[in-house]
Tab-separated table of C-alpha atoms and ligand atoms in Angstrom:
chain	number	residue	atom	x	y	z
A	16	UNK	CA	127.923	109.358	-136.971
A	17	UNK	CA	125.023	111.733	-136.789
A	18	UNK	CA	121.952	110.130	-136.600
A	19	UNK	CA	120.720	107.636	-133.591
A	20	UNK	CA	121.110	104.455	-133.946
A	21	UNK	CA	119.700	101.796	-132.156
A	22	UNK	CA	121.725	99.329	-130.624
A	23	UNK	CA	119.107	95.919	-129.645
A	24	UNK	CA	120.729	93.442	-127.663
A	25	UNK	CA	118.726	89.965	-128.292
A	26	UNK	CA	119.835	87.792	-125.495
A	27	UNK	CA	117.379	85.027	-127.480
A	28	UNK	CA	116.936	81.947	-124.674
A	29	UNK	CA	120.386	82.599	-122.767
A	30	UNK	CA	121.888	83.790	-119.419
A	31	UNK	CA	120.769	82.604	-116.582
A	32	UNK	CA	119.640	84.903	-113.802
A	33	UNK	CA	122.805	85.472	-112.231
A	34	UNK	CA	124.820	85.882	-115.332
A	35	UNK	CA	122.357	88.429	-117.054
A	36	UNK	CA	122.894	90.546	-113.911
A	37	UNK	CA	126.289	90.309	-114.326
A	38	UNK	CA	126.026	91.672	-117.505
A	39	UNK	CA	123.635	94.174	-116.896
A	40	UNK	CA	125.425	95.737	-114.196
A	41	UNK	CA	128.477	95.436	-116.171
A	42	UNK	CA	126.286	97.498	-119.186
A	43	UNK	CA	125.395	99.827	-116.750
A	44	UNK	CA	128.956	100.748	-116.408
A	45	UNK	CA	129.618	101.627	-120.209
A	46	UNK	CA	130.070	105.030	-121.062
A	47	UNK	CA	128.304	106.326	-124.160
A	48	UNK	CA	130.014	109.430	-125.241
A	49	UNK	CA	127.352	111.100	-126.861
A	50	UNK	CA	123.463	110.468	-127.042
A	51	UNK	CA	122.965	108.907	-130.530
A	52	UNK	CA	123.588	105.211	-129.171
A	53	UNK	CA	119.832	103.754	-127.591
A	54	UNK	CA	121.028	100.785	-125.881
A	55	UNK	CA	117.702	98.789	-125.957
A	56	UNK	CA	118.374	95.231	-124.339
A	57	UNK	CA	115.968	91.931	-124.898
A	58	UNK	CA	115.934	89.252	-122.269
A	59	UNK	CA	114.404	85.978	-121.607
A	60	UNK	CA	110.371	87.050	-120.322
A	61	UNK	CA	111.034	85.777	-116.536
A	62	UNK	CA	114.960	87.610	-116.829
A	63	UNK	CA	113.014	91.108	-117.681
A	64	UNK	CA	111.388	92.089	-113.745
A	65	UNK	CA	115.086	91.359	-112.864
A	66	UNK	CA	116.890	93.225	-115.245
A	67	UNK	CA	114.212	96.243	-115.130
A	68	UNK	CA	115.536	96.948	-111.864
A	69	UNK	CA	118.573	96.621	-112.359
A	70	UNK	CA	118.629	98.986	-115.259
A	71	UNK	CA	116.307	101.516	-113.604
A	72	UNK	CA	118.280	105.269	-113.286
A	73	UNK	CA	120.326	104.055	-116.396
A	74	UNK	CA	119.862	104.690	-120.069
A	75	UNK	CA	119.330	101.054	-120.955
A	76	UNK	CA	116.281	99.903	-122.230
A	77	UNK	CA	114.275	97.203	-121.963
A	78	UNK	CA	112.658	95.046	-124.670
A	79	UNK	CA	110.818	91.867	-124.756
A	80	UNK	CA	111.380	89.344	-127.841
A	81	UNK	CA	107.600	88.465	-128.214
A	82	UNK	CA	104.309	88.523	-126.869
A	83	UNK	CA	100.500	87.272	-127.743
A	84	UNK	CA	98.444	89.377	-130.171
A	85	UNK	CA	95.399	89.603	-128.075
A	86	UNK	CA	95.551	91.541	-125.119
A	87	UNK	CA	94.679	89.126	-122.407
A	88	UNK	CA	92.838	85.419	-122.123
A	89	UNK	CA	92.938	81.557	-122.574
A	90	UNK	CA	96.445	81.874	-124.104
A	91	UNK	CA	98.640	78.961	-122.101
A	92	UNK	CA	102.117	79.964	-122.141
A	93	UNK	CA	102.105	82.971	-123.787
A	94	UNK	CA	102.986	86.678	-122.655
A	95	UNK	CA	101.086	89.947	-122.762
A	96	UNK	CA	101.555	93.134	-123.926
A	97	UNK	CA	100.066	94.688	-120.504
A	98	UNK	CA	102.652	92.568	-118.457
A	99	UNK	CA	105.594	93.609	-120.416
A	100	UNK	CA	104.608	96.862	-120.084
A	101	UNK	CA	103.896	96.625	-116.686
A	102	UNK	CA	107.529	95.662	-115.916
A	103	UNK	CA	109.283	98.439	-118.128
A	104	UNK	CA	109.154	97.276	-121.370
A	105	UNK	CA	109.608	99.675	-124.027
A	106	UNK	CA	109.822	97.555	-127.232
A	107	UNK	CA	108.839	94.335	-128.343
A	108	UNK	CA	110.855	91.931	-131.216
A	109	UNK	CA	108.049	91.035	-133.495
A	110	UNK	CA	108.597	88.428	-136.250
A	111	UNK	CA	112.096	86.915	-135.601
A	112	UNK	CA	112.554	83.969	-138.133
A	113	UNK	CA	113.259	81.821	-135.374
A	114	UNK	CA	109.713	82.521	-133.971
A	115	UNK	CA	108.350	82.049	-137.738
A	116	UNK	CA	110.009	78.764	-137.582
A	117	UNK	CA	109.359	77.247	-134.727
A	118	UNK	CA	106.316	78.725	-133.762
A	119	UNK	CA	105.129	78.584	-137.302
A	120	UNK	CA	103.932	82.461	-136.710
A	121	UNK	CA	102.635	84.206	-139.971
A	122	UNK	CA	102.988	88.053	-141.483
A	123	UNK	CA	99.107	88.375	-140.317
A	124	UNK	CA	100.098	87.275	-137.063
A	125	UNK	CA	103.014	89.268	-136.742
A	126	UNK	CA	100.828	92.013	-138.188
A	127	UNK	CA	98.483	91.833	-135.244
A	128	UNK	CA	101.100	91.758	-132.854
A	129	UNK	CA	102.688	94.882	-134.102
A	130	UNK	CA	99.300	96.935	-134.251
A	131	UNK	CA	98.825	95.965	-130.292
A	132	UNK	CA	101.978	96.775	-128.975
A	133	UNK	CA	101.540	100.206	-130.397
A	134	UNK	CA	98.424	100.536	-129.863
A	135	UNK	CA	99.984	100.284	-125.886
A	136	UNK	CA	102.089	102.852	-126.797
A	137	UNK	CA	105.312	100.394	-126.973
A	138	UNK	CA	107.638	99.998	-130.127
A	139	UNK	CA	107.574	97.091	-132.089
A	140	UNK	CA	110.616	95.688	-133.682
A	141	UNK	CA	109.436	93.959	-136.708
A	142	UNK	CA	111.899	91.444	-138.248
A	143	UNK	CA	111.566	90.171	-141.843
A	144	UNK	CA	114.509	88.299	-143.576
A	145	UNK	CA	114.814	85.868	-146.698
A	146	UNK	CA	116.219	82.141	-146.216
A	147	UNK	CA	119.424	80.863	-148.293
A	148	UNK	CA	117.136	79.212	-150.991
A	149	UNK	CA	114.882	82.184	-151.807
A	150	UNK	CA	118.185	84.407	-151.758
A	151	UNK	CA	119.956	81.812	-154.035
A	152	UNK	CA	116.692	81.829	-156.207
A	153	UNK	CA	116.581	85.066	-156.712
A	154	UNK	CA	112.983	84.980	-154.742
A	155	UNK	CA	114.285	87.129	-151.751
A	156	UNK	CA	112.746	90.855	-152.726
A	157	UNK	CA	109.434	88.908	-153.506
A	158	UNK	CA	109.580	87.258	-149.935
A	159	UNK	CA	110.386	90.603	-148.083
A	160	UNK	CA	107.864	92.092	-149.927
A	161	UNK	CA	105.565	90.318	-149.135
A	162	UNK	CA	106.541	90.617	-145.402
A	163	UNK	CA	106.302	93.727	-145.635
A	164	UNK	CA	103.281	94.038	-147.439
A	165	UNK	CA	101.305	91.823	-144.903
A	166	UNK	CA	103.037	92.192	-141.691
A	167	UNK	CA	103.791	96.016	-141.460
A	168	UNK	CA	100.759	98.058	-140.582
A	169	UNK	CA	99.371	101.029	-142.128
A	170	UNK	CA	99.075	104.721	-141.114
A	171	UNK	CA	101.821	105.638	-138.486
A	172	UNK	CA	104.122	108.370	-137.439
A	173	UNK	CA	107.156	105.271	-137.570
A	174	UNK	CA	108.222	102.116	-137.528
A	175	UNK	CA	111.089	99.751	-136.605
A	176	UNK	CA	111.807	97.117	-139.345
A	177	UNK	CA	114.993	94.598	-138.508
A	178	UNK	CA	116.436	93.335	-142.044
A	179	UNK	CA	117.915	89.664	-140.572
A	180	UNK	CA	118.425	87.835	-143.709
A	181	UNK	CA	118.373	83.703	-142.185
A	182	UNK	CA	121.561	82.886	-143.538
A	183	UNK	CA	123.012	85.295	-141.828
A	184	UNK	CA	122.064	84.487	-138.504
A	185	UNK	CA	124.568	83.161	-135.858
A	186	UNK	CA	126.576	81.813	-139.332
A	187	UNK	CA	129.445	84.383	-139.032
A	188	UNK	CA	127.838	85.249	-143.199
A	189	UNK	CA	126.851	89.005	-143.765
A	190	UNK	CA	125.656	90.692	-146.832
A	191	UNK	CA	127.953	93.042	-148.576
A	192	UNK	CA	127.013	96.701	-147.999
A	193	UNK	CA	125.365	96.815	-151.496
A	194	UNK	CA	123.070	94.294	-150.441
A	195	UNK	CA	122.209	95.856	-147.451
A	196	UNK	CA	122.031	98.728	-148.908
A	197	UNK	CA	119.475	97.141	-151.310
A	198	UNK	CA	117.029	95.882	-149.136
A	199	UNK	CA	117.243	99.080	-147.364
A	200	UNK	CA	116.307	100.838	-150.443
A	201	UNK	CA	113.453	98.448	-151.235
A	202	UNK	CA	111.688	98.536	-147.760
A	203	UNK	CA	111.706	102.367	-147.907
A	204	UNK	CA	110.156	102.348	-150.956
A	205	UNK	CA	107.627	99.626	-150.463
A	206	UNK	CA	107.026	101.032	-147.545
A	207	UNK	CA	106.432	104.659	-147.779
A	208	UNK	CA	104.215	103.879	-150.962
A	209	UNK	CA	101.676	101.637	-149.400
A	210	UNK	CA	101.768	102.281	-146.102
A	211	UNK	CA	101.885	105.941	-145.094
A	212	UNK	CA	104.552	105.823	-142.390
A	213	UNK	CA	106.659	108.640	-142.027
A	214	UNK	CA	109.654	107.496	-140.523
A	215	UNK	CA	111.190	104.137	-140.673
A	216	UNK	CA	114.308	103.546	-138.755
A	217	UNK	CA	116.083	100.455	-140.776
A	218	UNK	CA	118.203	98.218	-138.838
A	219	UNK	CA	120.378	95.002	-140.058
A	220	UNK	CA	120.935	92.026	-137.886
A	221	UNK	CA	123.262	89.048	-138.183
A	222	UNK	CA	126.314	88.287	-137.107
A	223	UNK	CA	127.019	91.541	-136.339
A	224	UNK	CA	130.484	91.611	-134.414
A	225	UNK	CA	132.484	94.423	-133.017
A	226	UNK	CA	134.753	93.665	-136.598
A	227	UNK	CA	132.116	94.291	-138.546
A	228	UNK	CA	129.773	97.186	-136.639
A	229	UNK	CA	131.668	100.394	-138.141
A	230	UNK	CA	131.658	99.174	-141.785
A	231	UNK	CA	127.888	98.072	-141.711
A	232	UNK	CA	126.943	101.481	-140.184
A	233	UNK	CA	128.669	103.497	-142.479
A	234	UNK	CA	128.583	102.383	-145.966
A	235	UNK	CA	124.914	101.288	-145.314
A	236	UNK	CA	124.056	104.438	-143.351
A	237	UNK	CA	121.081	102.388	-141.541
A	238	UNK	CA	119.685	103.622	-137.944
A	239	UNK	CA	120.650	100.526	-136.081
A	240	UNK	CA	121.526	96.674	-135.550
A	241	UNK	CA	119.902	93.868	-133.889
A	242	UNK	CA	122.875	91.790	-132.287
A	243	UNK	CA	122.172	88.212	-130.883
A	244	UNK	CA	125.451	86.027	-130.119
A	245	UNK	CA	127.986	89.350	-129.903
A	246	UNK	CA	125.400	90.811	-127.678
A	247	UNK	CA	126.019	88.165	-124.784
A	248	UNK	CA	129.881	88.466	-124.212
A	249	UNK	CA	130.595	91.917	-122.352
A	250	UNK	CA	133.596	93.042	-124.530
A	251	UNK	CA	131.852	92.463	-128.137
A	252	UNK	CA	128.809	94.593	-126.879
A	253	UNK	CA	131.087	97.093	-125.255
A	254	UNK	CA	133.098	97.985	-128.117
A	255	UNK	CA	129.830	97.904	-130.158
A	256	UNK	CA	128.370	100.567	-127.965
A	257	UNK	CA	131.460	102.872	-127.890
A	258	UNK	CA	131.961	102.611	-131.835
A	259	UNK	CA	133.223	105.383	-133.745
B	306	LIG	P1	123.241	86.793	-134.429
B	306	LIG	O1	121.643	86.832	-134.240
B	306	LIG	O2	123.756	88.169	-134.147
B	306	LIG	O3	123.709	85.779	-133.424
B	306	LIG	O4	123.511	86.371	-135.825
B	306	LIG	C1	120.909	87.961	-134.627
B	306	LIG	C2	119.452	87.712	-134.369
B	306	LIG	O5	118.964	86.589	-134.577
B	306	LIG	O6	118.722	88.633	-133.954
């Protein structure tokens, strides 16, 4: 393994505040042998003043798993940039399918969200993903491109784009490398066509396990892996970190 990858823990809504400093502290602990593992961890929004201290002197950091698309106002219930920011926040999940879904958010949305947080000099992490029917349908490379097309701004030095495909998620169901590998192929090229971004670091999420973490990383060569259910018990995201 040569090049960085980024390991993002997305603790999704679980862990209350007593377990996720338990686990923190116990993250704390791990040894990385080298420096091309970016342990970047995403709690709850009232979990991250708690967890920013905790990690504070470590390598771990912090992201958030959303936030509002306009900087401040009459937004009930929703979280800005500023504030995450404020508290240590270095990233930002952008786009999960489960926010799609139940939040019914939309590429221009997620779009918008994107351009802010880097516009306050944070990282977005922007997910895009097909369901079962439009991979089944052969529809998924029309889907993603369009995610991509809409939701991925223009004219940057680099960007973060999560691959989860929703069948994949928290099903135990992963793509074979070739398909990864496919996707992969197809966002670089979409995206360093229309876009002018020179960098893209690619990462696949989904039922990533500490089984599966070596083979995904090398016969995809990708920089990284969003982890949600293996990221909450200590030993899967321990061995994850200390692969290879
Ligand atoms: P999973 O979730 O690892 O539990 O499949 C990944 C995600 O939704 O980010």
């Amino acid at each position: 393994m040569s090049q960085v990858k980024l390991i993002v823990s997305n603790w999704k809504m679980n862990l209350n505040i007593n377990q996720a400093r338990t686990l923190t502290n116990k993250l704390k602990k791990i040894q990385i042998k080298n420096n091309l593992i970016k342990n970047i961890i995403c709690p709850q929004f009232i979990l991250l003043p708690i967890i920013s201290n905790i990690i504070k002197e470590s390598d771990i950091l912090l992201g958030a798993q959303d936030c509002h698309y306009k900087k401040f106002g009459a937004y009930t219930g929703d979280t800005s940039v500023e504030l995450l920011k404020e508290v240590g926040c270095k990233y930002v999940i952008i786009g999960h399918s489960e926010r799609r879904k139940e939040h019914h958010e939309t590429n221009n949305i997620i779009r918008q969200k994107a351009q802010l947080v880097i516009s306050e000099k944070l990282k977005p992490i922007i997910c895009i993903g097909e369901s079962l029917k439009e991979r089944k349908n052969n529809k998924y490379l029309n889907i993603l491109e369009e995610q991509l097309k809409v939701s991925i701004p223009h004219n940057l030095d680099e960007i973060i784009i999560a691959y989860e495909p929703i069948w994949s998620i928290g099903t135990g169901l992963v793509p074979t490398e070739e398909e990864i590998k496919e996707i992969k192929n197809f966002t670089y090229d979409f995206v360093f066509k229309s876009k002018n971004i020179s960098k893209i670091f690619f990462l696949y999420g989904g039922s990533v396990n500490s089984e599966n973490i070596s083979k995904i990383f090398e016969s995809s060569d990708i920089n990284g892996a969003l982890i949600g259910g293996s990221s909450l018990k200590f030993e899967e995201i321990n061995k994850i970190l200390t692969f290879g």
